[in-house]
Amino acid sequence: MSKGPGNPLDLRAWLEEARSLGELKEVAGADWNLELGTISELNVKKSNPPALLFDAIPGYPAGYRVLTCSTASPARLASLLRLGAERNHHALVQKLRGKPAQWQAKAAEFTPRSVSTGPILHNIVDAADVDLFKFPSPLWHEGDGGRYIGTGCMVVTKDYDSDWVNVGTYRVMIHDRNHVGLDMIPGKHGAIQYRKYMQAGKPFPVCIVIGADPLGYLVSGIEVPFGMCEYNYIGAILGESVAVVPGQLTGLPIPAGAEIVIEGYAQPGDERIEGPFGEFHGYYPGKAATAPAVRIERVYFRDDPIIVGSPPAKPPNDYSYSKAVMRSALLFDALLAAGVPDVQSVWAHEIGGARMFNVVSIKQRYAGHARQAGHILNQCGVGAYMSRYSVVVDEDIDPSNLQEVMWAVATRTDPVIDIDIIQRGMGSKNDPMSIAYPYKAPFNSKAIIDACRPYDYLAEFPAVAEASKALQDKTRAKWKDLLGD
Ligand SMILES: Cc1cc2nc3c(=O)[nH]c(=O)nc-3n(C[C@H](O)[C@H](O)[C@H](O)COP(=O)(O)O)c2cc1C
């Protein structure tokens, strides 16, 4: 892929690749006010949805665009992660296995490269002229608290007492022409840095990258280790350092090929009501809450800028597929690292936001193998947060096929012995069920469902009543027109 001179995170180079893969659709005339969001939401519920590039948005100049659904197919995800052509999600998970550990190990070699100029500096707006409504930020859903300019974005901040630059994906709501709300859940790296500035009574400098190659928000939206800069991690994936220019007010590094960057400061004491906005599991959180307000004092944008949008919603949503693939690969690696043999496949289902309903298939080798796999799937480092159901199935079941998984649950379990419950596990205050919980802290309970044939009755277990694989393949080949591939 042509990356543009010195601009490895250039969105436009990637859009060309998506177009050549037949994975991009241009849409003219959709309104920012609910229409664009609803089209994207319906699109992403189709199988293998294209990415959508909205243009001619009423009330905005032609060329001011919004990209959605960018990571929602195996082919696009493979190209974003630079894994070569891949249109099958099982194969993609296999290609991805082991890669996150390699990227992390190599990240230190890919310090961002400072350059003096880049397309992001083509248009610069000073404080007095800042008007965030000049960009077609969508009102995504009817219940949202405002227009969200930042969803598939990268929020760049720096530690108060060290050189650590963090890049995180946190939602960004427009309050007025020059203020945005920044929702960083406590414990997230941006939130930790923000607290330090507030404790020192100092303004918190922020640059928000509103559009870039979606690899950017894919990485800033995953848990890169504390103290590591996501630009380094991105460089390790790309095999070259990200080219950055310094923000003119804050000095924070911004990708030279970014589409739009807004820069400013959160002032001590200025927290405002933010949201509501949907969560990855498909619900609005219970109460509106306050979040830091950032006063925007400079805006940078390319000619004909593109907002990258990726709103959460009831799954499947804009980014649930990418989370399912990434977390499935990480869970697979975690099971192997914990010593579980003969793992065939893992799938972190989109319906559970890739956290709450995960399935592993194994070839059972010994008594207790299935429970071991289920408990580790549920409790390993990548899996524990907000996990709810972990299901273990035999090797004849495809973990990503809910119909098959639930057939195994319905027919190969005796609930009284095949469901283990873990109490007071690692939950979240964002759990939609938390309103009904008795706990004072964010616990939840978890179920491990062993939907494998009972190991002690494997030989006698009834045979499956369906045509053999060989007969199915032969019949499909002969009756292709009738049955399809
Ligand atoms: C599209 C998208 C939107 C997200 N929105 C938020 C958000 O509003 N607040 C938040 O704390 N985390 C949000 N997340 C999750 C964080 O990006 C993720 O936990 C990431 O690891 C945070 O970066 P950090 O580890 O540097 O804190 C979002 C993730 C994605 C992919």
Coordinates of C-alpha atoms and ligand atoms in Angstrom, one line a residue:
M1 CA 0.0 0.0 0.0
S2 CA 1.3 3.5 -0.8
K3 CA 1.5 5.3 2.5
G4 CA 2.3 8.8 1.2
P5 CA 5.7 10.3 1.8
G6 CA 6.5 10.2 5.5
N7 CA 2.9 9.7 6.5
P8 CA 2.4 6.1 7.6
L9 CA -0.9 6.9 9.4
D10 CA -2.5 8.6 6.4
L11 CA -6.2 7.7 6.2
R12 CA -6.4 8.5 2.5
A13 CA -3.8 5.9 1.5
W14 CA -5.8 3.3 3.4
L15 CA -9.1 4.4 1.8
E16 CA -7.5 3.7 -1.6
E17 CA -6.7 0.2 -0.4
A18 CA -10.2 -0.3 1.0
R19 CA -11.6 0.9 -2.3
S20 CA -9.4 -1.5 -4.3
L21 CA -10.5 -4.4 -2.1
G22 CA -14.2 -3.5 -3.0
E23 CA -14.7 -2.7 0.7
L24 CA -15.8 0.9 0.5
K25 CA -19.1 2.6 -0.4
E26 CA -19.6 6.3 -0.9
V27 CA -22.8 7.8 0.3
A28 CA -24.1 11.3 -0.7
G29 CA -26.7 13.4 1.0
A30 CA -27.2 11.7 4.4
D31 CA -27.9 14.1 7.3
W32 CA -25.6 14.4 10.3
N33 CA -28.7 14.6 12.4
L34 CA -29.5 10.9 13.1
E35 CA -29.6 9.7 9.5
L36 CA -25.9 9.0 9.0
G37 CA -25.8 7.3 12.4
T38 CA -28.8 5.1 11.6
I39 CA -27.6 4.2 8.2
S40 CA -24.3 3.1 9.7
E41 CA -26.0 1.1 12.5
L42 CA -28.2 -0.8 9.9
N43 CA -25.2 -1.3 7.6
V44 CA -23.1 -2.9 10.3
K45 CA -25.8 -5.4 11.1
K46 CA -25.5 -6.9 7.6
S47 CA -23.0 -9.8 7.0
N48 CA -19.7 -8.5 5.7
P49 CA -20.7 -4.8 5.7
P50 CA -18.7 -2.3 3.6
A51 CA -17.1 0.8 5.1
L52 CA -19.2 3.9 4.5
L53 CA -17.7 7.3 3.4
F54 CA -20.4 10.0 3.8
D55 CA -20.1 13.1 1.6
A56 CA -22.4 16.0 0.6
I57 CA -23.7 16.2 4.2
P58 CA -26.5 18.8 4.2
G59 CA -25.3 22.1 5.7
Y60 CA -21.6 21.3 5.1
P61 CA -19.2 21.9 2.2
A62 CA -18.8 19.0 -0.2
G63 CA -15.7 17.2 0.7
Y64 CA -16.3 17.4 4.5
R65 CA -16.7 13.7 5.1
V66 CA -17.4 11.1 7.8
L67 CA -16.1 7.5 7.6
T68 CA -17.9 4.7 9.5
C69 CA -17.8 0.9 9.8
S70 CA -14.1 1.0 8.9
T71 CA -13.0 -2.0 11.0
A72 CA -16.1 -4.2 10.5
S73 CA -14.9 -6.9 8.1
P74 CA -12.1 -9.4 8.0
A75 CA -10.6 -8.0 4.8
R76 CA -10.4 -4.5 6.2
L77 CA -9.2 -5.5 9.6
A78 CA -6.5 -7.7 8.0
S79 CA -5.4 -4.8 5.8
L80 CA -5.4 -2.3 8.8
L81 CA -3.3 -4.7 10.9
R82 CA -1.0 -5.2 7.9
L83 CA -1.6 -9.0 7.9
G84 CA -2.1 -9.3 4.2
A85 CA -5.3 -10.3 2.3
E86 CA -7.7 -12.3 4.5
R87 CA -11.5 -12.6 4.2
N88 CA -12.2 -15.3 6.7
H89 CA -12.3 -14.5 10.4
H90 CA -11.0 -17.8 11.6
A91 CA -8.0 -17.5 9.5
L92 CA -7.6 -13.9 10.6
V93 CA -7.6 -14.9 14.3
Q94 CA -5.0 -17.6 13.5
K95 CA -2.8 -15.0 11.7
L96 CA -3.2 -12.6 14.7
R97 CA -2.2 -15.1 17.3
G98 CA 1.1 -14.3 18.9
K99 CA 1.3 -10.9 17.1
P100 CA 0.3 -8.6 20.0
A101 CA 3.1 -10.0 22.1
Q102 CA 5.6 -9.5 19.3
W103 CA 4.4 -5.9 18.6
Q104 CA 4.6 -5.1 22.3
A105 CA 8.2 -6.4 22.5
K106 CA 9.3 -4.4 19.4
A107 CA 7.5 -1.2 20.3
A108 CA 10.5 0.4 22.0
E109 CA 12.3 0.4 18.6
F110 CA 9.6 2.6 17.0
T111 CA 9.7 6.0 18.7
P112 CA 7.6 8.5 16.8
R113 CA 9.6 10.5 14.3
S114 CA 9.4 14.3 14.5
V115 CA 8.9 16.1 11.2
S116 CA 8.5 19.8 10.7
T117 CA 5.4 19.8 8.5
G118 CA 2.6 17.7 7.1
P119 CA -0.9 17.8 5.6
I120 CA -2.5 18.3 9.0
L121 CA -1.0 21.9 9.1
H122 CA -2.7 22.9 5.8
N123 CA -5.4 24.8 7.7
I124 CA -5.0 26.3 11.2
V125 CA -7.7 28.0 13.2
D126 CA -6.8 30.3 16.2
A127 CA -8.8 30.4 19.5
A128 CA -11.1 33.3 18.6
D129 CA -12.3 31.6 15.4
V130 CA -12.7 28.1 16.7
D131 CA -16.1 26.7 15.9
L132 CA -16.4 22.9 16.2
F133 CA -19.8 23.0 14.5
K134 CA -17.9 23.7 11.2
F135 CA -17.4 19.9 11.0
P136 CA -20.2 17.5 10.4
S137 CA -20.1 15.7 13.7
P138 CA -23.1 13.3 13.9
L139 CA -25.9 13.1 16.4
W140 CA -25.6 9.3 16.3
H141 CA -28.6 8.1 18.2
E142 CA -31.9 9.6 19.5
G143 CA -30.9 9.1 23.2
D144 CA -27.5 10.7 22.9
G145 CA -26.7 13.8 25.1
G146 CA -25.1 15.7 22.2
R147 CA -23.1 15.5 19.0
Y148 CA -20.0 13.4 19.3
I149 CA -17.1 14.6 17.2
G150 CA -14.8 12.0 18.8
T151 CA -15.6 8.2 18.7
G152 CA -13.0 6.6 16.4
C153 CA -10.5 9.2 17.7
M154 CA -7.1 9.3 19.5
V155 CA -6.7 11.4 22.5
V156 CA -3.1 12.5 23.0
T157 CA -2.0 13.5 26.5
K158 CA 1.3 13.5 28.6
D159 CA 2.1 12.5 32.1
Y160 CA 2.6 15.4 34.6
D161 CA 5.9 14.2 36.0
S162 CA 7.5 12.1 33.2
D163 CA 7.8 12.1 29.4
W164 CA 5.2 9.4 28.9
V165 CA 2.8 10.3 26.1
N166 CA -0.5 8.3 26.1
V167 CA -2.9 7.9 23.2
G168 CA -6.3 6.6 24.2
T169 CA -9.7 6.3 22.5
Y170 CA -12.2 8.2 24.7
R171 CA -15.5 9.6 23.5
V172 CA -15.7 13.4 22.8
M173 CA -18.9 15.3 23.0
I174 CA -19.3 18.9 21.8
H175 CA -20.6 21.2 24.5
D176 CA -20.4 24.5 22.6
R177 CA -18.3 26.0 19.8
N178 CA -15.0 25.7 21.7
H179 CA -15.6 23.2 24.5
V180 CA -15.8 19.4 24.4
G181 CA -16.4 16.8 27.1
L182 CA -13.9 14.0 27.5
D183 CA -15.1 10.8 29.0
M184 CA -12.2 8.9 30.5
I185 CA -13.2 6.0 32.9
P186 CA -11.2 6.1 36.1
G187 CA -8.2 3.9 35.8
K188 CA -7.7 4.5 32.1
H189 CA -4.3 6.0 31.4
G190 CA -5.6 9.4 30.2
A191 CA -7.7 9.6 33.4
I192 CA -4.6 8.8 35.6
Q193 CA -2.6 11.6 33.9
Y194 CA -5.6 14.0 34.2
R195 CA -5.8 13.5 37.9
K196 CA -2.2 14.3 38.4
Y197 CA -2.6 17.7 36.7
M198 CA -5.7 18.4 38.7
Q199 CA -4.0 17.6 42.0
A200 CA -1.2 20.0 41.0
G201 CA -3.9 22.7 40.1
K202 CA -2.5 22.9 36.6
P203 CA -4.4 22.9 33.2
F204 CA -4.3 19.5 31.4
P205 CA -3.0 19.8 27.8
V206 CA -4.9 17.7 25.2
C207 CA -4.7 17.1 21.5
I208 CA -7.6 15.0 20.0
V209 CA -7.0 13.4 16.6
I210 CA -10.4 13.2 15.0
G211 CA -9.4 11.2 11.9
A212 CA -6.5 9.1 10.9
D213 CA -5.8 5.6 9.5
P214 CA -8.2 3.5 11.6
L215 CA -5.2 1.4 12.8
G216 CA -4.7 4.4 15.1
Y217 CA -7.9 4.1 17.0
L218 CA -7.8 0.3 16.9
V219 CA -4.5 0.5 18.9
S220 CA -5.5 3.4 21.1
G221 CA -8.7 1.5 21.9
I222 CA -6.9 -1.5 23.4
E223 CA -5.1 -1.9 26.6
V224 CA -1.5 -1.1 25.7
P225 CA 0.7 -1.4 28.9
F226 CA 0.9 1.4 31.4
G227 CA 3.8 3.7 30.5
M228 CA 4.0 2.7 26.8
C229 CA 3.1 5.1 24.1
E230 CA 0.6 3.8 21.6
Y231 CA 2.4 5.5 18.7
N232 CA 5.3 3.1 19.4
Y233 CA 3.0 0.1 19.3
I234 CA 1.5 1.4 16.0
G235 CA 5.0 1.8 14.6
A236 CA 5.8 -1.8 15.5
I237 CA 2.7 -2.9 13.5
L238 CA 3.6 -0.7 10.5
G239 CA 7.3 -1.6 10.7
E240 CA 8.1 2.2 10.6
S241 CA 7.8 5.0 13.1
V242 CA 4.7 7.3 13.0
A243 CA 5.6 10.8 11.7
V244 CA 4.4 13.5 14.1
V245 CA 4.4 17.3 14.3
P246 CA 4.2 19.1 17.7
G247 CA 0.9 20.8 18.6
Q248 CA 1.7 24.5 18.5
L249 CA 0.2 25.2 21.9
T250 CA 0.9 22.0 23.9
G251 CA 3.8 20.5 22.1
L252 CA 2.0 17.2 22.1
P253 CA 2.8 15.0 19.1
I254 CA 0.1 14.6 16.4
P255 CA 0.3 12.5 13.3
A256 CA 1.5 14.6 10.4
G257 CA -1.1 13.0 8.1
A258 CA -4.1 13.3 10.4
E259 CA -7.4 14.7 9.1
I260 CA -8.5 17.0 12.0
V261 CA -6.9 17.7 15.3
I262 CA -8.3 19.9 18.1
E263 CA -6.0 21.2 20.8
G264 CA -6.6 22.8 24.2
Y265 CA -6.7 22.5 27.9
A266 CA -9.0 21.1 30.6
Q267 CA -9.0 23.6 33.4
P268 CA -9.0 22.6 37.0
G269 CA -12.6 22.5 38.3
D270 CA -14.2 22.6 34.9
E271 CA -16.1 19.3 34.7
R272 CA -19.6 19.3 33.1
I273 CA -22.4 16.9 32.5
E274 CA -21.4 14.6 29.6
G275 CA -23.6 12.1 27.8
P276 CA -25.6 10.0 27.9
F277 CA -24.0 7.9 25.2
G278 CA -24.4 4.1 24.6
E279 CA -21.8 1.6 25.9
F280 CA -20.2 -1.3 24.0
H281 CA -22.7 -3.7 25.5
G282 CA -25.7 -1.9 24.0
Y283 CA -27.1 0.1 26.8
Y284 CA -27.0 3.7 28.1
P285 CA -25.4 3.9 31.5
G286 CA -27.8 4.6 34.4
K287 CA -27.0 8.2 35.3
A288 CA -25.6 11.2 33.5
A289 CA -22.2 12.0 34.9
T290 CA -19.7 14.8 34.8
A291 CA -16.5 14.7 32.7
P292 CA -13.5 17.1 32.1
A293 CA -14.4 19.9 29.7
V294 CA -11.6 20.8 27.3
R295 CA -11.4 24.4 26.0
I296 CA -10.3 24.1 22.4
E297 CA -7.8 26.9 21.5
R298 CA -6.5 25.7 18.1
V299 CA -7.9 23.5 15.3
Y300 CA -5.8 21.9 12.5
F301 CA -7.3 20.2 9.5
R302 CA -6.5 19.0 6.1
D303 CA -8.4 20.2 3.0
D304 CA -11.6 18.2 2.7
P305 CA -11.3 16.7 6.2
I306 CA -12.6 13.3 7.2
I307 CA -14.0 12.4 10.6
V308 CA -13.5 8.8 11.6
G309 CA -16.7 7.7 13.4
S310 CA -17.0 4.5 15.5
P311 CA -19.9 4.8 17.9
P312 CA -20.8 2.1 20.4
A313 CA -24.4 0.7 20.3
K314 CA -26.3 -2.5 20.7
P315 CA -24.0 -5.1 19.1
P316 CA -23.1 -5.8 16.4
N317 CA -21.9 -2.2 16.4
D318 CA -19.3 -0.3 14.5
Y319 CA -16.3 -1.7 16.4
S320 CA -17.6 -5.0 17.9
Y321 CA -16.2 -7.1 15.1
S322 CA -12.7 -5.8 15.5
K323 CA -12.9 -6.3 19.3
A324 CA -14.1 -9.9 18.7
V325 CA -11.2 -10.7 16.5
M326 CA -8.6 -9.0 18.7
R327 CA -9.8 -10.5 21.9
S328 CA -10.3 -14.0 20.4
A329 CA -6.6 -14.1 19.4
L330 CA -5.5 -12.8 22.8
L331 CA -7.7 -15.3 24.6
F332 CA -6.3 -18.2 22.5
D333 CA -2.8 -17.1 23.4
A334 CA -3.7 -16.8 27.1
L335 CA -5.1 -20.4 27.1
L336 CA -2.0 -21.8 25.5
A337 CA 0.3 -19.8 27.9
A338 CA -1.7 -21.2 30.8
G339 CA -0.9 -24.8 29.6
V340 CA -4.3 -25.8 28.2
P341 CA -3.7 -28.4 25.4
D342 CA -5.6 -29.0 22.2
V343 CA -7.4 -25.7 22.0
Q344 CA -9.1 -25.7 18.5
S345 CA -10.7 -22.2 18.3
V346 CA -11.9 -19.3 20.4
W347 CA -14.5 -16.7 19.7
A348 CA -15.4 -13.7 21.9
H349 CA -18.9 -13.0 20.6
E350 CA -20.0 -9.6 19.5
I351 CA -23.3 -10.0 21.3
G352 CA -21.4 -9.8 24.6
G353 CA -19.3 -6.9 23.4
A354 CA -16.4 -9.4 23.0
R355 CA -16.3 -9.7 26.8
M356 CA -19.5 -11.3 28.2
F357 CA -20.0 -14.4 26.1
N358 CA -16.9 -16.2 25.1
V359 CA -16.6 -19.7 23.6
V360 CA -13.7 -22.1 23.3
S361 CA -13.6 -25.5 21.4
I362 CA -11.2 -28.2 22.5
K363 CA -10.4 -31.8 21.7
Q364 CA -11.0 -33.4 25.1
R365 CA -7.9 -35.3 26.2
Y366 CA -8.5 -36.0 29.9
A367 CA -11.0 -35.8 32.7
G368 CA -11.3 -32.1 33.8
H369 CA -9.8 -30.7 30.5
A370 CA -13.1 -28.9 29.7
R371 CA -13.5 -27.2 33.1
Q372 CA -9.9 -26.2 33.1
A373 CA -10.3 -24.5 29.7
G374 CA -13.6 -22.8 30.7
H375 CA -12.2 -21.4 34.0
I376 CA -9.1 -20.1 32.4
L377 CA -11.0 -18.5 29.5
N378 CA -13.2 -16.8 32.1
Q379 CA -10.4 -15.7 34.6
C380 CA -7.2 -15.0 32.6
G381 CA -5.9 -11.5 32.4
V382 CA -7.5 -10.6 29.0
G383 CA -10.8 -12.4 29.9
A384 CA -11.7 -11.5 33.5
Y385 CA -13.0 -8.0 33.2
M386 CA -16.8 -8.1 32.9
S387 CA -16.8 -11.8 31.7
R388 CA -20.2 -13.4 32.3
Y389 CA -20.6 -16.7 30.3
S390 CA -17.7 -18.9 29.2
V391 CA -18.8 -21.9 27.2
V392 CA -16.6 -24.9 26.3
V393 CA -17.5 -27.1 23.3
D394 CA -16.1 -30.1 21.5
E395 CA -14.1 -29.8 18.4
D396 CA -17.1 -30.6 16.1
I397 CA -18.7 -27.2 17.1
D398 CA -17.7 -23.9 15.6
P399 CA -17.4 -21.5 18.6
S400 CA -18.3 -18.5 16.4
N401 CA -21.6 -20.1 15.3
L402 CA -24.2 -19.3 17.9
Q403 CA -26.7 -21.8 16.5
E404 CA -24.2 -24.6 16.9
V405 CA -22.9 -23.4 20.3
M406 CA -26.4 -23.2 21.8
W407 CA -27.3 -26.6 20.3
A408 CA -24.4 -28.0 22.3
V409 CA -25.5 -26.2 25.4
A410 CA -29.1 -27.5 24.9
T411 CA -28.1 -31.1 24.2
R412 CA -24.8 -31.8 25.9
T413 CA -25.3 -30.3 29.4
D414 CA -26.9 -31.4 32.6
P415 CA -27.3 -28.0 34.2
V416 CA -27.0 -29.3 37.8
I417 CA -23.4 -30.5 37.1
D418 CA -22.3 -28.7 34.0
I419 CA -22.6 -25.0 35.1
D420 CA -20.0 -23.8 37.6
I421 CA -20.6 -20.4 39.2
I422 CA -17.9 -18.1 40.3
Q423 CA -19.1 -15.5 42.8
R424 CA -17.6 -12.0 43.4
G425 CA -15.7 -12.0 40.2
M426 CA -14.3 -8.9 38.4
G427 CA -17.2 -6.8 37.2
S428 CA -17.8 -3.2 36.2
K429 CA -19.8 -0.2 37.2
N430 CA -20.9 -0.1 33.6
D431 CA -22.6 -3.5 33.8
P432 CA -26.3 -3.0 32.9
M433 CA -27.2 -5.5 35.6
S434 CA -25.4 -3.6 38.3
I435 CA -28.6 -1.8 39.4
A436 CA -29.9 -5.2 40.6
Y437 CA -26.7 -6.4 42.3
P438 CA -26.3 -6.5 46.1
Y439 CA -22.6 -5.6 46.1
K440 CA -21.0 -2.4 47.3
A441 CA -18.0 -2.8 44.8
P442 CA -18.1 -3.7 41.1
F443 CA -18.3 -7.5 41.4
N444 CA -20.3 -9.9 39.2
S445 CA -21.0 -13.6 39.1
K446 CA -19.8 -15.7 36.2
A447 CA -20.9 -19.0 34.7
I448 CA -18.7 -21.6 33.1
I449 CA -20.9 -23.9 30.9
D450 CA -19.3 -27.2 30.1
A451 CA -21.1 -28.1 26.9
C452 CA -18.7 -30.8 25.9
R453 CA -19.9 -34.4 25.7
P454 CA -19.3 -36.0 29.2
Y455 CA -15.7 -37.2 29.1
D456 CA -16.6 -40.4 31.1
Y457 CA -19.3 -41.3 28.5
L458 CA -17.5 -40.3 25.3
A459 CA -17.6 -43.7 23.8
E460 CA -21.3 -44.2 24.4
F461 CA -22.6 -40.7 23.7
P462 CA -25.3 -40.8 20.9
A463 CA -24.0 -40.2 17.4
V464 CA -25.0 -36.9 15.7
A465 CA -27.9 -37.4 13.2
E466 CA -26.6 -35.6 10.1
A467 CA -24.9 -36.4 6.8
S468 CA -21.2 -37.1 7.1
K469 CA -18.8 -34.3 6.1
A470 CA -17.7 -36.3 3.1
L471 CA -21.2 -36.8 1.9
Q472 CA -22.1 -33.2 2.5
D473 CA -19.1 -32.0 0.5
K474 CA -19.9 -34.4 -2.4
T475 CA -23.5 -33.4 -2.4
R476 CA -22.7 -29.7 -2.3
A477 CA -20.2 -30.0 -5.2
K478 CA -22.9 -31.8 -7.3
W479 CA -25.8 -29.4 -6.4
K480 CA -23.8 -26.2 -6.3
D481 CA -26.5 -24.1 -8.0
L482 CA -29.1 -25.3 -5.6
L483 CA -27.1 -25.2 -2.3
G484 CA -24.4 -22.6 -3.0
D485 CA -20.8 -22.8 -1.6
Ligands
LIG1 C1 -14.6 3.3 19.6 C2 -14.2 3.2 21.1 C3 -14.7 4.1 22.0 C4 -14.3 4.1 23.3 N1 -14.8 5.0 24.2 C5 -14.3 5.1 25.5 C6 -14.7 6.1 26.4 O1 -15.5 6.9 26.1 N2 -14.1 6.1 27.6 C7 -13.2 5.2 28.0 O2 -12.7 5.3 29.1 N3 -12.8 4.2 27.2 C8 -13.3 4.1 26.0 N4 -13.0 3.1 25.1 C9 -12.0 2.1 25.6 C10 -10.6 2.6 25.7 O3 -10.2 3.2 24.4 C11 -9.6 1.5 26.0 O4 -9.9 1.0 27.3 C12 -8.2 1.9 25.9 O5 -7.4 0.9 26.4 C13 -7.9 3.2 26.7 O6 -6.6 3.6 26.6 P1 -5.6 3.6 27.8 O7 -5.4 2.1 28.0 O8 -4.4 4.3 27.3 O9 -6.3 4.3 28.9 C14 -13.4 3.1 23.8 C15 -12.8 2.2 22.8 C16 -13.2 2.3 21.5 C17 -12.6 1.3 20.5

